[in-house]
Short mmCIF file of C-alpha atoms in Angstrom, two decimals:
data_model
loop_
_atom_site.label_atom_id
_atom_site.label_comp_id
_atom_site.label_asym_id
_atom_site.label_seq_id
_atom_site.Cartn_x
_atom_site.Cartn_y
_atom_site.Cartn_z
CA UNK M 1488 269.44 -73.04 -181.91
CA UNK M 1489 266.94 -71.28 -184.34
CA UNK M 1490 264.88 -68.51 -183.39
CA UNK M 1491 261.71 -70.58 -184.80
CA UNK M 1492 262.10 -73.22 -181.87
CA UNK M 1493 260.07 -73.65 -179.02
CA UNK M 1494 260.04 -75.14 -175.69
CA UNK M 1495 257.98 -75.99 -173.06
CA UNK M 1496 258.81 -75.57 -169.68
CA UNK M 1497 257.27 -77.22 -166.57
CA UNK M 1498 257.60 -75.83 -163.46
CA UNK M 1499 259.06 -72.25 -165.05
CA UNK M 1500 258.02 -69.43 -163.07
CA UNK M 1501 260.58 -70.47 -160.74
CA UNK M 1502 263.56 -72.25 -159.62
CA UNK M 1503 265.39 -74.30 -162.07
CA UNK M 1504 262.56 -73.41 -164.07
CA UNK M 1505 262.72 -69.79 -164.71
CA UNK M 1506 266.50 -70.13 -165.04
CA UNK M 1507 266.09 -72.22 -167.79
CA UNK M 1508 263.67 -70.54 -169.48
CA UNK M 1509 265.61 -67.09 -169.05
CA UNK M 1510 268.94 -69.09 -170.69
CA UNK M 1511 266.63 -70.34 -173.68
CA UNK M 1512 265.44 -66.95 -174.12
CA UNK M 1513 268.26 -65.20 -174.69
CA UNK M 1514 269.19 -67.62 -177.45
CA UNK M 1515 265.88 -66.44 -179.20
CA UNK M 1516 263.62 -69.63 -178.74
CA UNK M 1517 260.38 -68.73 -177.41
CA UNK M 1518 259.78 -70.06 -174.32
CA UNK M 1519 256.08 -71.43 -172.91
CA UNK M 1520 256.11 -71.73 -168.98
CA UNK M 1521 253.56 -74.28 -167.91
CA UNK M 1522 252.85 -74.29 -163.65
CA UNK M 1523 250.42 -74.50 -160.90
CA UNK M 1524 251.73 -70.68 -159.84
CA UNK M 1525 250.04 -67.67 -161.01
CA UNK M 1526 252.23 -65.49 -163.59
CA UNK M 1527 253.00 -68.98 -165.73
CA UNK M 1528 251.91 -69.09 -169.50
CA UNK M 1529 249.83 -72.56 -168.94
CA UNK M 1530 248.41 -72.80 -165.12
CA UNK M 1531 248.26 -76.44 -165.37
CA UNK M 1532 249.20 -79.04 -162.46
CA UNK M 1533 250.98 -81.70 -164.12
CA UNK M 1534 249.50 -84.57 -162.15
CA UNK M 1535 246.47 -83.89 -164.26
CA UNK M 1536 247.05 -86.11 -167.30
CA UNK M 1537 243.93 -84.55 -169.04
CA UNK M 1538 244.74 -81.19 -168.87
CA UNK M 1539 247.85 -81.53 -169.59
CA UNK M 1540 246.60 -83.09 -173.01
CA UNK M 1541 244.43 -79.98 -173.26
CA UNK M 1542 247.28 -77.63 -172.77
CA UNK M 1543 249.37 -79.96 -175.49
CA UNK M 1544 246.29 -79.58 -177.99
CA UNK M 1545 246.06 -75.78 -177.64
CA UNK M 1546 249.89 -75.26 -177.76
CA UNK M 1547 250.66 -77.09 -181.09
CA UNK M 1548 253.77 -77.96 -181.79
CA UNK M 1549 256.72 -77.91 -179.64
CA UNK M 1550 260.79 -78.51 -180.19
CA UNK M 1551 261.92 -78.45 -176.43
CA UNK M 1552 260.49 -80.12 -173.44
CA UNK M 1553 262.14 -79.37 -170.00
CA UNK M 1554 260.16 -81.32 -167.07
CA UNK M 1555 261.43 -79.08 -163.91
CA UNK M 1556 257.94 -79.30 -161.91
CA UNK M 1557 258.76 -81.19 -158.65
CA UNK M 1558 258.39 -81.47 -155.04
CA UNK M 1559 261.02 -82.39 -151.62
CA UNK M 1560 258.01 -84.59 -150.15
CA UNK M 1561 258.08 -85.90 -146.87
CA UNK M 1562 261.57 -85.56 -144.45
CA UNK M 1563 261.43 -88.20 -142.38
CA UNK M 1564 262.66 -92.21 -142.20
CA UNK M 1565 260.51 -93.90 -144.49
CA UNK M 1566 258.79 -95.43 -141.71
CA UNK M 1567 257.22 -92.30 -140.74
CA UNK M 1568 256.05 -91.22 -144.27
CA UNK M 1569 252.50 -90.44 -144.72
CA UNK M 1570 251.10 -92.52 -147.55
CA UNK M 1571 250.17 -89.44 -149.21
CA UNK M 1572 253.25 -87.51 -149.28
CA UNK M 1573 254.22 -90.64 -150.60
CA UNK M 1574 251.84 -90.77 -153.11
CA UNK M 1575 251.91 -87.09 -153.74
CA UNK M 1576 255.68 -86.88 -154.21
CA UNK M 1577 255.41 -89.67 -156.89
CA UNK M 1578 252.14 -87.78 -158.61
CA UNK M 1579 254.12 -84.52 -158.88
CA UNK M 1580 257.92 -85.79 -160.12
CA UNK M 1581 257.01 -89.12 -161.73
CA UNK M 1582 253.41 -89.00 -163.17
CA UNK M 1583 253.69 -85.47 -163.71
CA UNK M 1584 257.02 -86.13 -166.30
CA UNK M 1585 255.12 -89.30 -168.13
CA UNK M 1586 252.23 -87.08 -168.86
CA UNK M 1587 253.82 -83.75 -170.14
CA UNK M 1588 256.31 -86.50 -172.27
CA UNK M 1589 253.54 -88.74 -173.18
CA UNK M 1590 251.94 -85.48 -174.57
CA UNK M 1591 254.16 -83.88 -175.96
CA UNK M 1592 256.55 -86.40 -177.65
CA UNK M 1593 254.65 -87.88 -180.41
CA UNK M 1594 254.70 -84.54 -181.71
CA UNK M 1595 258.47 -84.58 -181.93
CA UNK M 1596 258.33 -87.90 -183.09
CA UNK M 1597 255.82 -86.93 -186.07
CA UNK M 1598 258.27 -83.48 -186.53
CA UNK M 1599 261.51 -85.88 -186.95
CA UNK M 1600 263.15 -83.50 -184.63
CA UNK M 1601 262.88 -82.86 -180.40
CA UNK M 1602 264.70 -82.34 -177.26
CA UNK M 1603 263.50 -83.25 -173.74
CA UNK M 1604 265.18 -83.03 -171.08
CA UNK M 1605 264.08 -84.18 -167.69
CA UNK M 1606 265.13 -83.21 -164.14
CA UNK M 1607 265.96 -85.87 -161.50
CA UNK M 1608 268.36 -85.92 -158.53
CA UNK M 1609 271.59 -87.14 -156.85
CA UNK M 1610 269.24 -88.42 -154.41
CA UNK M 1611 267.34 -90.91 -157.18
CA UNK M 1612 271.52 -92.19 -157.46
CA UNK M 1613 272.42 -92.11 -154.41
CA UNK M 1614 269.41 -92.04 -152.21
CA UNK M 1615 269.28 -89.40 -149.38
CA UNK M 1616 268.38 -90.70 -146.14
CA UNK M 1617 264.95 -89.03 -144.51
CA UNK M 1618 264.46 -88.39 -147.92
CA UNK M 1619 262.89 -91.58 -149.48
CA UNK M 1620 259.90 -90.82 -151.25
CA UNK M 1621 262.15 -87.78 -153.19
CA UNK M 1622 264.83 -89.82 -153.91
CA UNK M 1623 262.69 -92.91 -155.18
CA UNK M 1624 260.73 -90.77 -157.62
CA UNK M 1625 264.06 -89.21 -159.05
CA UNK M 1626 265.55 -92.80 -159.30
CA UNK M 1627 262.19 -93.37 -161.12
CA UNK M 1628 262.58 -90.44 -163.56
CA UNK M 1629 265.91 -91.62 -164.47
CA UNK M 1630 264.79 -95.19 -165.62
CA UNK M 1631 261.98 -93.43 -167.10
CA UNK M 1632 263.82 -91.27 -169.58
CA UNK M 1633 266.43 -93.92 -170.02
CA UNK M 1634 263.46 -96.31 -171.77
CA UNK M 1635 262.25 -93.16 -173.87
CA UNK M 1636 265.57 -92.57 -175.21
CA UNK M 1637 265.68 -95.40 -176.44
CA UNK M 1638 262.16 -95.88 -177.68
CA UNK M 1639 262.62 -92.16 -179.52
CA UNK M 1640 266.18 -93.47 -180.68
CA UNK M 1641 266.12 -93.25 -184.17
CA UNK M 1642 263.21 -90.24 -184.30
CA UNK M 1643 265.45 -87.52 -184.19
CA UNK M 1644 264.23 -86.83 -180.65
CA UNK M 1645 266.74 -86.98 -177.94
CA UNK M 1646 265.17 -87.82 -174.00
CA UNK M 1647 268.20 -87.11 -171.65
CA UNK M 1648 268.07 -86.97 -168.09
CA UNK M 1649 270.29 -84.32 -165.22
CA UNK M 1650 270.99 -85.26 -162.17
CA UNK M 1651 271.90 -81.91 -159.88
CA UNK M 1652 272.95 -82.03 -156.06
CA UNK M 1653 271.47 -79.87 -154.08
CA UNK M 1654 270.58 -76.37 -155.99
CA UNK M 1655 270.18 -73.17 -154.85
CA UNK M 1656 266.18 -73.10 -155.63
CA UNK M 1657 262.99 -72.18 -153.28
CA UNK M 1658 262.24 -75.80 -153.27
CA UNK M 1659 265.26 -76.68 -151.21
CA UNK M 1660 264.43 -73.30 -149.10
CA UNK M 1661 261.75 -75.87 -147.60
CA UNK M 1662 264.23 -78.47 -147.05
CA UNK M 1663 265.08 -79.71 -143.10
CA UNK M 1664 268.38 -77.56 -142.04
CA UNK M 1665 269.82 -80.65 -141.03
CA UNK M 1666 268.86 -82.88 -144.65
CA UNK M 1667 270.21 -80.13 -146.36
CA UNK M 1668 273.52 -79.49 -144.45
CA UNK M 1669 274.27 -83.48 -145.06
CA UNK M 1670 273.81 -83.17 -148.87
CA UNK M 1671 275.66 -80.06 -148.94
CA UNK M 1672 278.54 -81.57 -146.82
CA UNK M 1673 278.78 -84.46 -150.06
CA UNK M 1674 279.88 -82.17 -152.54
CA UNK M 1675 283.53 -81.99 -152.44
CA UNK M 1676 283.02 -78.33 -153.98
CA UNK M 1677 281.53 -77.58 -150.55
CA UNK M 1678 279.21 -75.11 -152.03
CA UNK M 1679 275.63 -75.62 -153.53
CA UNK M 1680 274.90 -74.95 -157.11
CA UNK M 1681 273.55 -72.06 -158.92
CA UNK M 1682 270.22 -72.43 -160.99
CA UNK M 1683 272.35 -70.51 -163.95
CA UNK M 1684 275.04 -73.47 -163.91
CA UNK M 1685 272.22 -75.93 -164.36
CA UNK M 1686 270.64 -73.92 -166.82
CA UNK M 1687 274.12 -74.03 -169.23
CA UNK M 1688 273.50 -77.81 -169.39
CA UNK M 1689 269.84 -78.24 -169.90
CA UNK M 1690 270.34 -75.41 -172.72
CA UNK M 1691 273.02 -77.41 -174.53
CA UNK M 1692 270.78 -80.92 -173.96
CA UNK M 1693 268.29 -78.75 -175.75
CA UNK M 1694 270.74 -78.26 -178.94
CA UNK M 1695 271.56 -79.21 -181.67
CA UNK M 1696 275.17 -79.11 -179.91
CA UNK M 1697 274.08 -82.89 -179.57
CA UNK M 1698 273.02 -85.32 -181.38
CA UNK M 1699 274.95 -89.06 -180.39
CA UNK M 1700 273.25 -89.04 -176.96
CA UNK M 1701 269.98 -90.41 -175.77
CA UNK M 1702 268.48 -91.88 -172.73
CA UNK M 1703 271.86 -90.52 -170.77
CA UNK M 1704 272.12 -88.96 -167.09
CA UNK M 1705 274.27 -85.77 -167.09
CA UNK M 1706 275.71 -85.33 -163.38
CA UNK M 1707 275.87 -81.29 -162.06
CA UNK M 1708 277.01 -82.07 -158.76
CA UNK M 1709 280.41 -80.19 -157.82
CA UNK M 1710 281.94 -83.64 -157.35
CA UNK M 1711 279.54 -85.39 -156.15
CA UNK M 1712 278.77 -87.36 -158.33
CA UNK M 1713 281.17 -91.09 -158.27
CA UNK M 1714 278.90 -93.09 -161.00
#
């Protein structure tokens, strides 16, 4: 990478966030955490489509876009969801990655040149059970960045997608003991992951290390992972 480059992180001042933004650092691009948590760059909730627009008009021009805001949502069978946790857990990891990419990629576009790299889950493959509304957002943000790789194709912008089990992060610190020990028990590993080890992947996604791959899901999942 070049020390002129710049990325945008969502969800950075912690978690999968910060580690990516510490791993991008230290390879000299500047790094612009955006987050609903005091201490980030932008304080901006990403299910706000306008000011996230705002917050794309007074940053200019970015290289990198990393989408790593996101919430658990409800743990319980689906028939005991609350419609809004529902609806919440879709506003946060779905609507909140269409409107930081729908304002921030025709920049990229316009540049000839971009990287963005979205988070999802094992659970949008898999599906975890008690964990519906999660999983069927991730699933979501998987279709969604395999359509925007190919729509950004032959820009110069690459739109890949990660897929992580479960990760070592303060969001999963809210996770049910008993949801978490069953995805934990899936990964043949039989540890979790480290927010660093993600972090190696998302920075090479965000190189020029690549450049034949668009619209793809990278698996980081010990094993887990079977397709």
């Amino acid at each position: 990478m070049t020390t002129s480059r710049t990325a945008l992180i969502t969800g950075g001042v912690s978690g999968l966030g910060k580690a990516t933004a510490d791993r991008l650092q230290s390879e000299g691009v500047s790094v612009i955490t955006l987050d609903i948590t005091e201490g980030a760059d932008l304080v901006v909730d990403v299910t706000d489509a306008a000011a996230v627009q705002a917050a794309a008009d007074q940053v200019g021009p970015i290289d990198i876009l990393v989408n790593s805001a996101g919430i658990v949502g409800p743990n319980a069978p689906l028939w005991e969801v609350p419609p809004d946790g529902w609806r919440r857990t879709f506003e946060v990891n779905v609507h909140g990655t269409f409107n930081t990419c729908r304002a921030f990629a025709p920049g990229m576009r316009d540049r000839g040149w971009g990287r963005i790299v979205n988070i999802a889950s094992m659970a949008g493959k898999d599906g975890n059970p008690n964990m519906a509304a999660y999983s069927a957002s991730k699933a979501a943000v998987i279709a969604l960045t395999k359509s925007l790789g190919k729509e950004l194709a032959t820009s110069g912008v690459l739109a890949n997608v990660i897929a992580p089990a479960v990760i070592e992060t303060p969001m999963n610190a809210a996770t049910a003991p008993e949801a978490l020990a069953h995805i934990t028990s899936l990964i043949p590993m039989r540890r979790i992951g480290h927010p660093e080890e993600v972090a190696e992947l998302i920075a090479w996604l965000a190189s020029d290390k690549v450049s034949f791959s668009t619209g793809a899901v990278y698996d980081i999942s010990g094993g887990r992972a079977t397709y």
